[in-house]
Coordinates of N, CA and C in Angstrom, one line a residue:
M1 N 0.8 -1.2 0.0 CA 0.0 0.0 0.0 C 0.9 1.2 0.0
A2 N 0.5 2.2 -0.8 CA 1.3 3.5 -0.9 C 1.1 4.2 0.4
R3 N 2.2 5.0 0.7 CA 2.1 5.9 1.9 C 1.2 7.0 1.7
T4 N 0.6 7.5 2.8 CA -0.2 8.7 2.7 C 0.6 10.0 2.7
L5 N 0.0 11.1 2.3 CA 0.7 12.4 2.4 C 1.2 12.7 3.8
C6 N 0.4 12.3 4.8 CA 0.8 12.5 6.1 C 2.2 11.9 6.5
E7 N 2.5 10.9 5.8 CA 3.8 10.2 6.1 C 5.0 10.7 5.3
W8 N 4.8 11.6 4.3 CA 5.9 12.2 3.5 C 6.8 13.0 4.4
K9 N 8.1 12.9 4.2 CA 9.1 13.7 4.9 C 9.2 15.0 4.1
K10 N 9.7 16.1 4.8 CA 9.9 17.4 4.1 C 10.8 17.2 2.9
S11 N 11.8 16.4 3.0 CA 12.7 16.3 1.8 C 12.0 15.6 0.7
E12 N 11.1 14.7 0.9 CA 10.3 14.1 -0.1 C 9.4 15.0 -0.9
I13 N 8.9 16.0 -0.2 CA 8.0 17.0 -0.8 C 8.8 17.7 -1.9
V14 N 10.0 18.1 -1.6 CA 10.9 18.8 -2.5 C 11.4 17.9 -3.6
D15 N 11.8 16.7 -3.3 CA 12.4 15.8 -4.2 C 11.3 15.2 -5.2
D16 N 10.1 15.1 -4.7 CA 9.1 14.4 -5.6 C 7.9 15.4 -5.9
I17 N 8.3 16.7 -6.2 CA 7.3 17.7 -6.4 C 6.3 17.4 -7.5
E18 N 6.8 16.7 -8.6 CA 5.9 16.4 -9.7 C 4.9 15.4 -9.3
E19 N 5.3 14.4 -8.5 CA 4.3 13.4 -8.0 C 3.3 14.0 -7.1
L20 N 3.8 14.9 -6.2 CA 2.9 15.6 -5.3 C 1.9 16.5 -6.1
A21 N 2.3 17.1 -7.1 CA 1.4 18.0 -7.9 C 0.3 17.1 -8.5
E22 N 0.6 15.9 -8.9 CA -0.4 15.0 -9.5 C -1.4 14.6 -8.4
I23 N -0.9 14.3 -7.3 CA -1.7 13.8 -6.2 C -2.7 14.8 -5.7
V24 N -2.3 16.1 -5.6 CA -3.1 17.1 -5.1 C -4.0 17.9 -6.1
R25 N -3.7 17.5 -7.4 CA -4.5 18.2 -8.5 C -6.0 17.8 -8.4
D26 N -6.8 18.8 -8.5 CA -8.3 18.6 -8.5 C -8.7 17.8 -7.2
P27 N -8.4 18.4 -6.0 CA -8.7 17.6 -4.8 C -10.2 17.3 -4.6
R28 N -10.4 16.0 -4.2 CA -11.8 15.6 -4.0 C -12.0 15.1 -2.6
Y29 N -10.8 14.9 -1.8 CA -10.9 14.4 -0.5 C -10.0 15.3 0.4
V30 N -10.3 15.4 1.7 CA -9.5 16.1 2.7 C -9.3 15.1 3.8
C31 N -8.2 15.2 4.5 CA -7.9 14.4 5.6 C -8.5 15.0 6.9
R32 N -9.3 14.3 7.6 CA -9.9 14.8 8.9 C -8.9 15.0 10.0
K33 N -7.7 14.4 9.8 CA -6.7 14.5 10.9 C -5.8 15.8 10.7
C34 N -5.3 16.0 9.4 CA -4.3 17.1 9.2 C -4.8 18.1 8.1
A35 N -5.9 17.9 7.5 CA -6.5 18.9 6.5 C -5.7 18.9 5.2
R36 N -4.9 17.9 5.0 CA -4.3 17.8 3.6 C -5.4 17.4 2.6
A37 N -5.2 17.8 1.4 CA -6.2 17.4 0.4 C -5.5 16.6 -0.8
A38 N -6.3 15.8 -1.4 CA -5.8 15.0 -2.5 C -7.0 14.6 -3.5
H39 N -6.6 14.2 -4.7 CA -7.6 13.8 -5.7 C -8.2 12.4 -5.3
K40 N -7.4 11.5 -4.8 CA -7.8 10.1 -4.4 C -7.7 9.9 -2.9
D41 N -8.7 9.2 -2.3 CA -8.7 9.0 -0.9 C -7.5 8.2 -0.4
K42 N -6.9 7.4 -1.2 CA -5.8 6.5 -0.8 C -4.6 7.3 -0.4
H43 N -4.5 8.5 -0.7 CA -3.4 9.3 -0.3 C -3.5 10.0 1.0
L44 N -4.6 9.8 1.7 CA -4.9 10.5 3.0 C -5.1 9.4 4.1
C45 N -4.7 9.7 5.3 CA -4.9 8.7 6.4 C -6.3 8.6 6.9
K46 N -7.0 9.7 6.9 CA -8.4 9.8 7.4 C -9.3 10.6 6.4
P47 N -9.5 10.0 5.2 CA -10.1 10.8 4.1 C -11.6 11.0 4.3
M48 N -12.0 12.2 3.9 CA -13.4 12.6 3.9 C -13.7 13.3 2.6
A49 N -14.8 12.9 1.9 CA -15.1 13.5 0.6 C -15.4 15.0 0.8
L50 N -14.9 15.8 -0.1 CA -15.2 17.2 -0.2 C -16.6 17.4 -0.8
P51 N -17.3 18.4 -0.5 CA -18.6 18.6 -1.1 C -18.5 18.8 -2.6
H52 N -19.4 18.2 -3.4 CA -19.3 18.2 -4.8 C -19.8 19.6 -5.3
D53 N -19.0 20.2 -6.2 CA -19.4 21.5 -6.8 C -19.5 21.4 -8.3
P54 N -20.8 21.2 -8.8 CA -21.0 21.0 -10.2 C -20.4 22.1 -11.1
S55 N -20.3 23.3 -10.6 CA -19.8 24.4 -11.4 C -18.3 24.2 -11.8
R56 N -17.5 23.6 -10.9 CA -16.1 23.3 -11.1 C -16.0 22.2 -12.2
E57 N -16.9 21.3 -12.2 CA -16.9 20.2 -13.2 C -17.1 20.8 -14.6
H58 N -18.0 21.7 -14.7 CA -18.3 22.4 -16.0 C -17.1 23.2 -16.5
D59 N -16.4 23.9 -15.6 CA -15.2 24.6 -16.0 C -14.1 23.7 -16.5
E60 N -14.0 22.5 -15.9 CA -12.9 21.6 -16.3 C -13.2 21.1 -17.7
H61 N -14.4 20.8 -18.0 CA -14.7 20.3 -19.3 C -14.5 21.3 -20.4
Q62 N -14.5 22.6 -20.1 CA -14.4 23.6 -21.1 C -12.9 23.8 -21.5
H63 N -12.0 23.4 -20.6 CA -10.6 23.6 -20.8 C -10.1 22.5 -21.7
V64 N -9.6 22.9 -22.9 CA -9.1 21.9 -23.8 C -7.7 22.3 -24.3
E65 N -6.7 21.4 -24.1 CA -5.4 21.8 -24.6 C -5.2 21.4 -26.0
T66 N -4.5 22.3 -26.8 CA -4.3 22.0 -28.2 C -2.8 21.9 -28.4
A67 N -2.4 21.1 -29.3 CA -1.0 20.9 -29.7 C -0.7 21.9 -30.7
D68 N 0.5 22.6 -30.6 CA 0.9 23.6 -31.6 C 1.8 22.9 -32.6

């Protein structure tokens, strides 16, 4: 099982910033213990779903990246 964000050391935050950015992108869960947020509940020790905001979902679908 992967470690939770609560278990990351300060040096890991700096060394693995790209992985951290992916984990916390579009957070859907928050930890009831330490208030960290993540996209998937498996990254938190005591996850709780954040309230669903349909307006954010609409904004995400409008953003389309194009290749130059």
